[in-house]
Amino acid sequence: MANHLFLPLVSLMIGAALAVLFGRQRWLARGIVVGSVLFHLVYSLRLLWVVAEHGRQVSQAGGWLAPFGITFVADGASAIMLAVASLLTLMTVLYSFASLDEGYERYFYYPLLLLLLLGVSGAFMTGDLFNLYVWFEVLLLASFGLITLGGTRAQLEGGLKYVVLNLFGSIAFLIGCGLVYGVVGTLNMAHIAERMQTIQQPGIMTAIACVFLFAFGSKAAILPLFFWLPTSYHTPPVAVTAIFSGLLTKVGAYSLYRLLGTVMQNELIHLAPWILTIAWLTMLVGVFGAMAQMNVRRILSFHIVSQIGYSVMGLGLASSLGLAAGLLFTAHVMIVKTALFFIGGAAEQIYGTGDIKKMGGLARREPALAIFWFLGIISLAGLPPMSGFFGKLALLQAGVTQGAWLVTSVATLTGILTLFSMLKIWNEVFWKKSYADVSKLPRVSPGLLLPGALLVIVSLALGLGASVLVDYTTVAGMQLFDQAGYIQSVCGLDGCEAVFQTAIR
Amino acid sequence: MSILLPVAIGSLFAGAIYLLLRRSVVKLFLGLTLLSHGVHLLIFSMGDGLRRGLPPITAADGSTLPGTTDPLVQALILTAIVISFGILAFILALAYRANQAVKSDDLDDMVTTDRL
């Protein structure tokens, strides 16, 4: 029970502070940033192993007992998310070295990136509702800085919408925190879960669950709340879009998993039909939106919305099987989506535009880029042997097992439409020959190719070694859905209420 | 007093939503600020010390002393105020820069990223 879960957060804080201090010495600052993200990555890979061996890990801040202090909990779900998040951040740092000019570095781009990872990691591990709110604000403020850094007109306009709608979501989250405290009188997630079982009026908890669904849904970009995403995500530099697509919406989805899946399970079961409806509508609207677009990053942005529908479907199935499948899919899509943004962004950098009508002939010019793009899109569409196949297979299996036919068939259809929409980019950018003189184009630098290629290889490896990942997420899904086990890990065998009553006596 | 608090919260929410629906960026941000104050008061109303968290210091028989209350809600509001103050500073700077770039305070002039 040592306080070791705080280690990666401390390393990121120190890394960010040092990177600000030594911002003038370019290589020193870069070294500090890479060092602290590497530490985070190594730590979270070790955490994956520790959680698999020993089960949930719990740390209490300052040694305060569970319902009183701030608790950090790492189970399978948080360990997977943490590992993927730090892998993506590391790749983004490498991609930024190759793609961003020096101005960004001077205006604290890398410290903001570290703070983003800090907020995301805190949100993945915290076991306290209000603390989750604080981590969300940390990551939001860092993302506000990242999306407007550069200050072009498009960025300011897109950033404005992003900021306003995310702040509105945060305020809804805060209302939810206040109401939870008013009803159950605690903010520790395990304690909330325990006290909710004795609440006399179940209606009020359902209302609160809906407030949280709204708050996290607007951050995860589910159906009626996603409009901020496609108008803002294509405006900042590619590296920023890529890390946003990998982390931000997924934190919203993860928080829904944690809060509805673990803490408010009864409400999840009440709301499940509605959540499933939102899920299939989100999938369809996202993919249709993507089909109408003609800009690489806007197409990919709409696909983020569509893929969030799959993550929400895992939640809506309201079982450990569904949550496990959703986790597997979310981890896969974080990796692949970021990879596609890297590769599409590299193509954009070559042509100087993101309009796919004005591009073409890249398959001959840059075969490596084309191969990795192709592997990436078949992974996103869900074809074997990539990880996307197993992510979708698990979700469809869970859907069929539970008889959720409508959402399962829409999920299958959306897979086909996704392939269609991605092949549009493939045809226009890589396959067709219409571009005047391909040989005049600049070559893609290894720094731009490598991060995306590595992530696609990770996706391929996860697809080839799928049994490991499936086993891991199955256990993680059971841990996530195991409310009694969660309470016992956090507060001890007698539960939080016993600790609470002993302490106030 | 117990009537005043809900009325104050309700008026803050109503005013905030009215401002949020205006087209001006400045009014939009004022609306967000008012909304966060409304939420702070809402949280404040959640700790009445009866059934929820008790004050940390009680009489020897466990009954609540007069003039004490649950401090946790106030700690929560304090945290939320600090955060919303930081965000206010950021959005003011953002509104200023957006106004410089677009040369307008009207949200309907900020649609270039929607079309593209």
XYZ file of C-alpha atoms in Angstrom:
621
model
C 0.000 0.000 0.000
C 2.866 2.379 -0.613
C 2.091 5.662 -2.311
C 3.636 4.513 -5.552
C 0.707 5.294 -7.857
C 1.538 8.986 -7.541
C 5.040 8.447 -8.966
C 4.241 8.903 -12.673
C 2.248 12.057 -11.917
C 5.100 13.522 -9.890
C 7.543 12.726 -12.685
C 5.343 14.552 -15.192
C 4.965 17.578 -12.922
C 8.698 17.796 -12.380
C 9.294 17.226 -16.093
C 6.906 20.037 -17.039
C 8.422 22.451 -14.512
C 11.988 21.702 -15.641
C 11.004 21.981 -19.295
C 9.655 25.473 -18.588
C 12.803 26.438 -16.679
C 15.187 25.155 -19.339
C 13.000 26.153 -22.287
C 15.862 28.172 -23.797
C 18.263 25.243 -23.971
C 16.409 23.406 -26.692
C 18.034 19.996 -26.491
C 18.078 19.912 -22.720
C 14.353 20.672 -22.630
C 13.657 17.982 -25.215
C 15.695 15.502 -23.227
C 13.740 16.310 -20.069
C 10.418 15.865 -21.873
C 11.374 12.552 -23.459
C 12.819 11.378 -20.148
C 9.706 12.043 -18.130
C 7.370 10.521 -20.719
C 9.656 7.486 -20.951
C 9.530 7.115 -17.177
C 5.748 7.273 -17.376
C 5.706 4.631 -20.113
C 8.005 2.257 -18.262
C 6.017 2.752 -15.080
C 2.685 2.065 -16.755
C 3.999 -1.041 -18.532
C 5.191 -2.293 -15.159
C 1.783 -1.400 -13.716
C 0.119 -3.531 -16.407
C 2.154 -6.473 -15.192
C 1.650 -5.717 -11.482
C -2.117 -5.443 -11.877
C -2.207 -8.713 -13.815
C -0.207 -10.451 -11.077
C -1.614 -8.911 -7.913
C -4.956 -7.364 -8.825
C -6.034 -3.816 -8.043
C -3.448 -1.378 -6.726
C -4.573 1.285 -4.269
C -2.723 4.334 -2.929
C -4.060 6.732 -0.318
C -2.793 10.300 -0.539
C -1.024 11.344 2.642
C -1.927 8.067 4.294
C -5.513 9.181 5.008
C -7.966 6.299 5.259
C -10.117 5.663 2.228
C -13.375 7.575 2.507
C -11.570 10.590 3.967
C -8.503 11.111 1.839
C -7.994 11.027 -1.891
C -7.655 7.523 -3.215
C -5.852 6.393 -6.324
C -6.904 3.069 -7.772
C -5.300 1.249 -10.670
C -7.131 -1.761 -12.041
C -6.830 -3.434 -15.414
C -8.802 -0.763 -17.232
C -6.778 2.141 -15.886
C -3.494 0.290 -16.460
C -4.322 -0.340 -20.142
C -5.442 3.233 -20.690
C -2.392 4.583 -18.900
C 0.001 2.499 -20.983
C -1.649 3.460 -24.263
C -1.799 7.135 -23.272
C 1.899 7.323 -22.474
C 2.828 5.427 -25.650
C 0.798 7.912 -27.699
C 2.332 10.893 -25.918
C 5.832 9.581 -26.539
C 5.079 9.173 -30.245
C 3.535 12.643 -30.347
C 6.656 14.130 -28.795
C 8.783 12.416 -31.472
C 6.429 13.582 -34.217
C 6.502 17.127 -32.862
C 10.305 17.169 -33.015
C 10.059 16.570 -36.754
C 6.991 18.615 -37.615
C 6.771 21.736 -35.452
C 8.828 24.868 -35.853
C 10.807 26.445 -33.077
C 8.139 28.988 -32.104
C 6.054 26.276 -30.492
C 8.933 25.180 -28.351
C 9.549 28.711 -27.178
C 5.911 29.059 -26.123
C 5.845 26.020 -23.850
C 4.433 23.438 -26.218
C 6.180 20.510 -24.551
C 5.304 21.469 -20.953
C 1.654 21.731 -22.040
C 1.889 18.284 -23.600
C 3.236 16.888 -20.330
C 0.463 18.596 -18.365
C -2.080 17.075 -20.746
C -0.688 13.614 -20.035
C -0.668 14.498 -16.321
C -4.367 15.349 -16.333
C -5.216 12.271 -18.370
C -3.252 9.929 -16.108
C -4.803 11.435 -13.004
C -8.272 10.969 -14.481
C -7.483 7.331 -15.288
C -6.397 6.471 -11.760
C -8.322 8.625 -9.332
C -10.900 7.063 -7.050
C -12.489 10.310 -5.929
C -15.205 12.105 -7.829
C -14.150 15.669 -7.122
C -10.546 14.774 -7.751
C -11.653 13.503 -11.154
C -13.138 16.939 -11.793
C -9.825 18.561 -10.899
C -7.886 16.253 -13.256
C -10.360 17.047 -15.991
C -9.676 20.735 -15.491
C -5.922 20.101 -15.594
C -6.167 18.306 -18.901
C -8.682 20.809 -20.282
C -6.518 23.809 -19.494
C -3.509 22.113 -21.072
C -5.596 21.264 -24.130
C -6.925 24.832 -24.354
C -3.331 26.008 -24.496
C -2.369 23.404 -27.097
C -5.311 24.017 -29.416
C -4.802 27.792 -29.565
C -0.989 27.794 -29.549
C 0.025 29.370 -32.833
C -2.848 31.847 -32.825
C -4.040 31.623 -36.422
C -7.569 32.770 -37.116
C -8.838 29.234 -37.711
C -7.295 28.053 -34.455
C -8.864 30.872 -32.471
C -12.286 30.258 -33.975
C -12.109 26.492 -33.584
C -10.554 26.882 -30.143
C -13.363 29.157 -29.028
C -15.979 26.514 -29.764
C -13.864 23.812 -28.222
C -13.331 25.847 -25.059
C -16.941 26.935 -24.601
C -18.517 23.527 -25.100
C -15.945 21.768 -22.946
C -16.396 24.314 -20.172
C -20.129 23.771 -20.365
C -19.529 20.036 -19.980
C -17.265 20.688 -16.994
C -19.921 22.805 -15.341
C -22.403 19.972 -15.784
C -19.853 17.646 -14.203
C -19.515 20.030 -11.252
C -23.299 20.109 -10.831
C -23.221 16.315 -10.791
C -20.513 16.304 -8.088
C -22.535 18.719 -5.966
C -25.712 16.676 -6.315
C -23.928 13.430 -5.474
C -22.530 15.001 -2.340
C -25.964 16.347 -1.460
C -27.593 12.938 -1.825
C -25.056 10.465 -0.473
C -22.763 12.766 1.522
C -19.467 11.467 0.170
C -17.288 11.853 -2.898
C -15.119 8.764 -2.651
C -16.231 6.552 -5.535
C -16.204 3.335 -3.524
C -18.127 4.992 -0.720
C -20.650 6.455 -3.186
C -21.172 2.997 -4.655
C -21.739 1.560 -1.195
C -24.118 4.252 0.045
C -26.117 4.257 -3.174
C -27.378 0.784 -2.370
C -29.186 2.163 0.660
C -30.649 5.278 -0.985
C -34.408 5.403 -0.537
C -35.328 7.326 -3.685
C -33.770 5.644 -6.728
C -35.109 8.333 -9.077
C -32.705 11.008 -7.921
C -29.691 8.789 -8.603
C -30.953 8.161 -12.143
C -31.219 11.911 -12.648
C -27.658 12.363 -11.394
C -26.447 9.586 -13.680
C -28.033 11.479 -16.582
C -26.159 14.651 -15.562
C -22.910 12.675 -15.687
C -23.904 11.113 -18.992
C -24.349 14.630 -20.350
C -21.089 15.908 -18.854
C -18.841 13.057 -19.990
C -20.834 12.575 -23.159
C -20.050 16.105 -24.245
C -16.371 15.437 -23.608
C -16.492 12.066 -25.354
C -18.431 13.587 -28.304
C -21.470 11.298 -28.309
C -24.357 12.014 -30.613
C -26.138 15.231 -29.792
C -23.034 16.736 -28.190
C -20.220 16.183 -30.687
C -20.439 19.379 -32.744
C -17.399 21.006 -31.189
C -15.157 18.212 -32.403
C -15.216 18.436 -36.213
C -15.098 22.237 -36.189
C -12.005 22.458 -34.022
C -9.880 19.325 -34.419
C -8.439 20.133 -37.828
C -7.229 23.624 -36.867
C -4.138 23.037 -34.655
C -0.908 21.400 -35.902
C -1.165 17.704 -36.798
C 0.693 16.543 -33.701
C -1.841 18.276 -31.468
C -4.824 16.870 -33.371
C -3.315 13.405 -33.180
C -2.808 13.434 -29.422
C -6.246 14.975 -28.870
C -7.867 12.259 -30.940
C -5.984 9.632 -28.962
C -6.586 10.951 -25.480
C -9.333 13.507 -24.968
C -12.540 11.886 -26.140
C -11.310 8.596 -24.699
C -10.928 10.099 -21.223
C -14.603 11.004 -21.424
C -15.467 7.450 -22.467
C -13.261 5.973 -19.745
C -14.880 8.176 -17.089
C -18.294 6.977 -18.225
C -17.016 3.398 -17.868
C -15.683 4.074 -14.400
C -18.601 6.080 -13.096
C -21.523 4.237 -14.650
C -19.828 0.859 -15.018
C -18.356 0.598 -11.532
C -19.961 3.168 -9.266
C -23.528 3.577 -10.516
C -24.202 0.100 -11.871
C -27.917 0.122 -11.101
C -28.320 3.347 -13.020
C -26.296 1.929 -15.888
C -28.734 -0.967 -16.116
C -31.665 1.501 -16.075
C -30.156 3.667 -18.759
C -28.712 0.858 -20.911
C -31.363 0.949 -23.695
C -30.900 4.704 -24.064
C -27.134 4.412 -24.075
C -27.301 1.749 -26.779
C -29.547 3.999 -28.880
C -27.079 6.858 -28.481
C -24.298 4.424 -29.416
C -25.693 3.326 -32.759
C -26.848 6.830 -33.670
C -23.362 8.148 -32.902
C -21.754 5.471 -35.072
C -24.009 6.200 -38.042
C -23.973 10.004 -37.856
C -20.185 10.034 -37.427
C -19.522 7.826 -40.413
C -22.028 9.633 -42.650
C -20.460 12.936 -41.642
C -17.071 11.548 -42.625
C -18.333 10.430 -46.028
C -19.400 13.975 -46.881
C -16.019 15.541 -46.095
C -13.123 16.206 -48.448
C -10.371 17.159 -46.001
C -8.103 14.468 -44.548
C -8.266 15.627 -40.966
C -11.962 16.454 -41.049
C -12.720 12.977 -42.344
C -10.662 11.492 -39.544
C -12.349 13.809 -37.010
C -15.778 12.533 -37.967
C -14.446 9.008 -37.614
C -13.471 9.811 -34.017
C -17.159 10.475 -33.367
C -18.130 7.267 -35.120
C -15.635 5.183 -33.105
C -16.810 6.707 -29.830
C -20.150 5.104 -30.694
C -18.448 1.696 -30.398
C -16.932 2.560 -27.020
C -20.334 3.708 -25.783
C -21.848 0.493 -27.136
C -19.511 -1.472 -24.854
C -20.863 0.565 -21.950
C -24.473 0.227 -23.030
C -24.288 -3.559 -23.014
C -24.021 -3.161 -19.213
C -22.096 -6.358 -18.508
C -18.502 -7.287 -17.796
C -18.371 -8.824 -21.269
C -19.484 -5.581 -22.899
C -17.135 -3.440 -20.825
C -14.226 -5.768 -21.640
C -14.980 -5.556 -25.351
C -15.368 -1.778 -25.117
C -12.007 -1.475 -23.369
C -10.302 -3.629 -25.984
C -11.837 -1.536 -28.745
C -11.015 1.788 -27.081
C -7.370 0.842 -26.537
C -7.109 -0.238 -30.179
C -8.795 2.849 -31.584
C -6.636 5.213 -29.531
C -3.539 3.722 -31.145
C -4.836 3.471 -34.700
C -6.546 6.844 -34.788
C -3.400 8.620 -33.659
C -1.364 6.674 -36.217
C -3.736 7.677 -39.021
C -3.548 11.318 -37.996
C 0.270 11.099 -38.059
C 0.340 9.542 -41.520
C -2.428 11.710 -42.964
C -0.681 14.720 -41.462
C 2.576 13.721 -43.134
C 0.769 13.569 -46.477
C -0.763 16.947 -45.718
C 2.669 18.361 -45.000
C 3.993 17.082 -48.349
C 1.221 18.706 -50.379
C 0.755 21.766 -48.207
C -2.996 21.179 -48.103
C -5.465 18.780 -46.535
C -7.913 18.847 -49.435
C -7.907 15.346 -50.881
C -9.011 16.603 -54.315
C -5.730 18.474 -54.654
C -3.562 15.528 -53.669
C -2.687 12.352 -55.526
C -0.055 9.907 -56.659
C 1.521 9.453 -53.267
C 1.651 5.629 -53.426
C 4.369 5.753 -56.069
C 6.253 8.599 -54.452
C 6.149 7.390 -50.842
C 5.452 3.638 -50.819
C 6.288 3.301 -47.112
C 3.747 5.937 -46.161
C 1.164 4.238 -48.378
C 1.741 0.788 -46.874
C 1.327 2.032 -43.322
C -1.717 4.074 -44.260
C -3.302 1.024 -45.825
C -2.594 -1.144 -42.788
C -3.981 1.643 -40.611
C -7.257 1.922 -42.491
C -7.907 -1.802 -42.551
C -7.281 -1.773 -38.817
C -9.755 1.078 -38.348
C -12.328 -0.651 -40.534
C -11.829 -3.871 -38.590
C -10.248 -6.374 -40.966
C -7.883 -9.129 -39.832
C -5.052 -9.441 -38.930
C -5.060 -5.985 -37.371
C -6.167 -5.167 -33.815
C -9.348 -3.523 -35.098
C -10.713 -6.887 -36.156
C -10.512 -8.276 -32.639
C -11.856 -5.080 -31.106
C -14.942 -5.182 -33.278
C -15.259 -8.957 -33.041
C -15.349 -8.762 -29.251
C -18.003 -6.033 -29.335
C -20.144 -7.886 -31.863
C -19.840 -11.123 -29.894
C -20.900 -9.339 -26.733
C -23.785 -7.695 -28.594
C -25.005 -10.971 -30.073
C -24.662 -12.802 -26.757
C -26.901 -10.231 -25.106
C -29.348 -10.072 -27.979
C -28.739 -6.395 -28.771
C -29.439 -6.959 -32.453
C -30.031 -3.410 -33.618
C -26.793 -1.951 -32.274
C -24.852 -5.019 -33.413
C -26.090 -4.776 -36.971
C -25.464 -1.039 -37.101
C -21.937 -1.658 -35.770
C -21.316 -4.124 -38.605
C -22.702 -1.729 -41.192
C -20.625 1.127 -39.801
C -17.507 -1.011 -40.222
C -18.234 -1.333 -43.952
C -19.015 2.373 -44.304
C -15.778 3.196 -42.451
C -13.822 1.144 -44.956
C -15.584 2.958 -47.782
C -14.821 6.375 -46.366
C -11.174 5.524 -45.689
C -10.762 4.080 -49.179
C -11.835 7.490 -50.452
C -8.694 8.978 -48.928
C -6.681 6.033 -50.198
C -7.947 6.531 -53.781
C -7.623 10.301 -53.840
C -4.343 10.763 -52.002
C -2.337 7.638 -52.716
C -3.750 5.806 -55.699
C -4.871 8.256 -58.369
C -2.310 9.842 -60.697
C -3.828 13.232 -61.325
C -1.244 15.261 -59.456
C 0.820 17.246 -61.962
C 4.390 16.251 -61.174
C 4.867 14.018 -58.177
C 8.647 14.169 -58.374
C 8.651 17.858 -57.416
C 7.084 17.093 -54.065
C 9.298 17.137 -50.965
C 10.205 13.737 -49.509
C 8.673 12.719 -46.225
C 11.299 12.848 -43.486
C 11.860 9.739 -41.349
C 10.782 11.740 -38.297
C 7.326 12.195 -39.797
C 6.975 8.599 -40.931
C 8.352 6.768 -37.923
C 5.806 7.555 -35.147
C 2.800 6.608 -37.272
C 4.549 3.521 -38.611
C 5.462 2.377 -35.102
C 1.871 2.760 -33.918
C 0.576 0.793 -36.924
C 3.103 -1.925 -36.096
C 1.831 -1.926 -32.504
C -1.687 -2.360 -33.861
C -0.520 -5.239 -36.061
C 1.287 -6.825 -33.121
C -1.814 -6.492 -30.940
C -3.794 -8.139 -33.733
C -1.338 -11.016 -34.150
C -1.014 -11.516 -30.407
C -4.671 -10.855 -29.794
C -5.145 -13.645 -27.265
C -2.954 -11.826 -24.739
C -4.894 -8.598 -25.170
C -8.283 -10.324 -25.130
C -7.398 -12.209 -21.942
C -6.180 -9.039 -20.312
C -9.228 -6.967 -21.205
C -11.570 -9.774 -20.166
C -10.058 -9.663 -16.688
C -10.074 -5.858 -16.773
C -13.753 -5.838 -17.748
C -14.605 -8.138 -14.864
C -12.624 -5.915 -12.483
C -14.392 -2.852 -13.822
C -17.833 -4.372 -13.338
C -16.995 -5.880 -9.932
C -18.405 -3.226 -7.634
C -18.037 -5.199 -4.396
C -14.418 -5.990 -5.195
C -13.752 -2.332 -5.922
C -15.174 -1.247 -2.577
C -13.170 -3.915 -0.756
C -9.917 -2.975 -2.461
C -10.353 0.684 -1.593
C -11.772 0.507 1.942
C -10.895 -2.948 3.203
C -13.076 -5.998 3.669
C -15.757 -4.343 5.811
C -16.397 -1.596 3.296
C -16.214 2.179 3.503
C -19.205 2.714 5.748
C -17.598 0.654 8.516
C -14.388 2.692 8.332
C -16.440 5.882 8.294
C -18.541 4.956 11.321
C -15.521 3.833 13.330
C -13.686 7.048 12.556
C -16.437 9.496 13.492
C -17.225 7.729 16.753
C -32.613 33.096 4.057
C -33.511 29.574 3.057
C -35.775 31.015 0.333
C -33.144 33.492 -0.785
C -30.535 30.895 -1.701
C -32.593 28.952 -4.265
C -33.842 32.201 -5.753
C -30.272 33.444 -6.089
C -29.142 30.174 -7.688
C -32.098 30.175 -10.059
C -31.526 33.766 -11.129
C -27.832 33.087 -11.725
C -28.688 30.096 -13.913
C -31.408 32.006 -15.781
C -29.170 35.005 -16.415
C -26.312 32.742 -17.443
C -28.391 30.836 -19.962
C -29.765 34.058 -21.372
C -26.227 35.340 -21.860
C -25.021 32.026 -23.303
C -27.645 32.240 -26.009
C -26.494 35.688 -27.169
C -24.264 35.994 -30.225
C -21.619 38.169 -28.619
C -18.431 36.404 -27.484
C -18.060 38.631 -24.426
C -21.606 37.901 -23.312
C -21.038 34.218 -23.919
C -18.067 34.254 -21.561
C -19.911 36.349 -18.993
C -22.639 33.728 -19.178
C -20.154 30.933 -18.497
C -18.791 32.858 -15.514
C -22.249 33.450 -14.083
C -23.082 29.796 -14.637
C -20.056 28.683 -12.644
C -21.070 31.004 -9.793
C -24.540 29.511 -9.866
C -23.015 26.035 -9.565
C -20.837 27.150 -6.659
C -23.909 28.308 -4.764
C -25.655 25.065 -5.701
C -22.835 23.071 -4.110
C -22.980 25.404 -1.108
C -26.623 24.489 -0.597
C -25.711 20.793 -0.547
C -24.056 20.805 2.885
C -26.685 21.486 5.520
C -25.031 19.286 8.130
C -28.189 17.325 8.843
C -28.019 14.076 6.948
C -24.880 14.690 4.918
C -21.345 15.089 6.185
C -21.155 16.295 9.763
C -18.935 19.119 11.037
C -15.549 17.823 12.174
C -15.975 19.035 15.781
C -19.089 17.939 17.625
C -20.260 17.984 21.219
C -19.332 15.072 23.477
C -22.669 13.355 22.864
C -22.217 13.597 19.101
C -24.687 16.434 18.561
C -23.794 19.351 16.305
C -22.586 22.517 18.008
C -24.349 25.759 17.045
C -22.568 27.753 14.359
C -20.709 24.773 12.888
C -21.328 23.087 9.577
C -19.895 20.621 7.122
C -16.666 22.235 5.853
C -16.284 19.951 2.857
C -18.690 21.822 0.594
C -16.798 25.029 1.280
C -13.536 23.320 0.420
C -15.101 22.074 -2.817
C -16.342 25.549 -3.721
C -12.972 27.069 -2.920
C -11.304 24.619 -5.306
C -13.931 25.244 -7.972
C -13.593 29.025 -7.617
C -9.830 28.864 -8.033
C -10.194 26.693 -11.122
C -12.889 28.886 -12.663
C -10.773 31.953 -11.963
C -7.868 30.429 -13.888
C -10.194 29.527 -16.730
C -11.681 33.029 -16.709
C -8.208 34.461 -17.221
C -7.667 32.113 -20.149
C -10.990 32.752 -21.861
C -10.608 36.527 -21.535
C -7.275 36.294 -23.317
C -8.854 34.006 -25.908
C -11.759 36.411 -26.478
C -9.295 39.262 -26.897
C -7.191 37.377 -29.441
C -10.244 36.111 -31.302
C -11.561 39.651 -31.472
C -8.229 40.818 -32.892
C -8.129 38.047 -35.482
C -11.755 38.185 -36.608
C -12.290 41.925 -35.999
C -15.747 41.186 -34.702
C -17.486 40.203 -31.484
C -20.240 38.326 -33.320
C -20.166 34.523 -33.143
C -21.859 34.329 -36.537
C -18.716 35.826 -38.072
C -16.658 32.939 -36.724
C -17.743 30.186 -39.050
C -14.690 29.644 -41.263
C -13.803 26.397 -39.507
C -17.301 25.024 -39.979
C -17.275 25.281 -43.755
C -13.781 24.417 -44.992
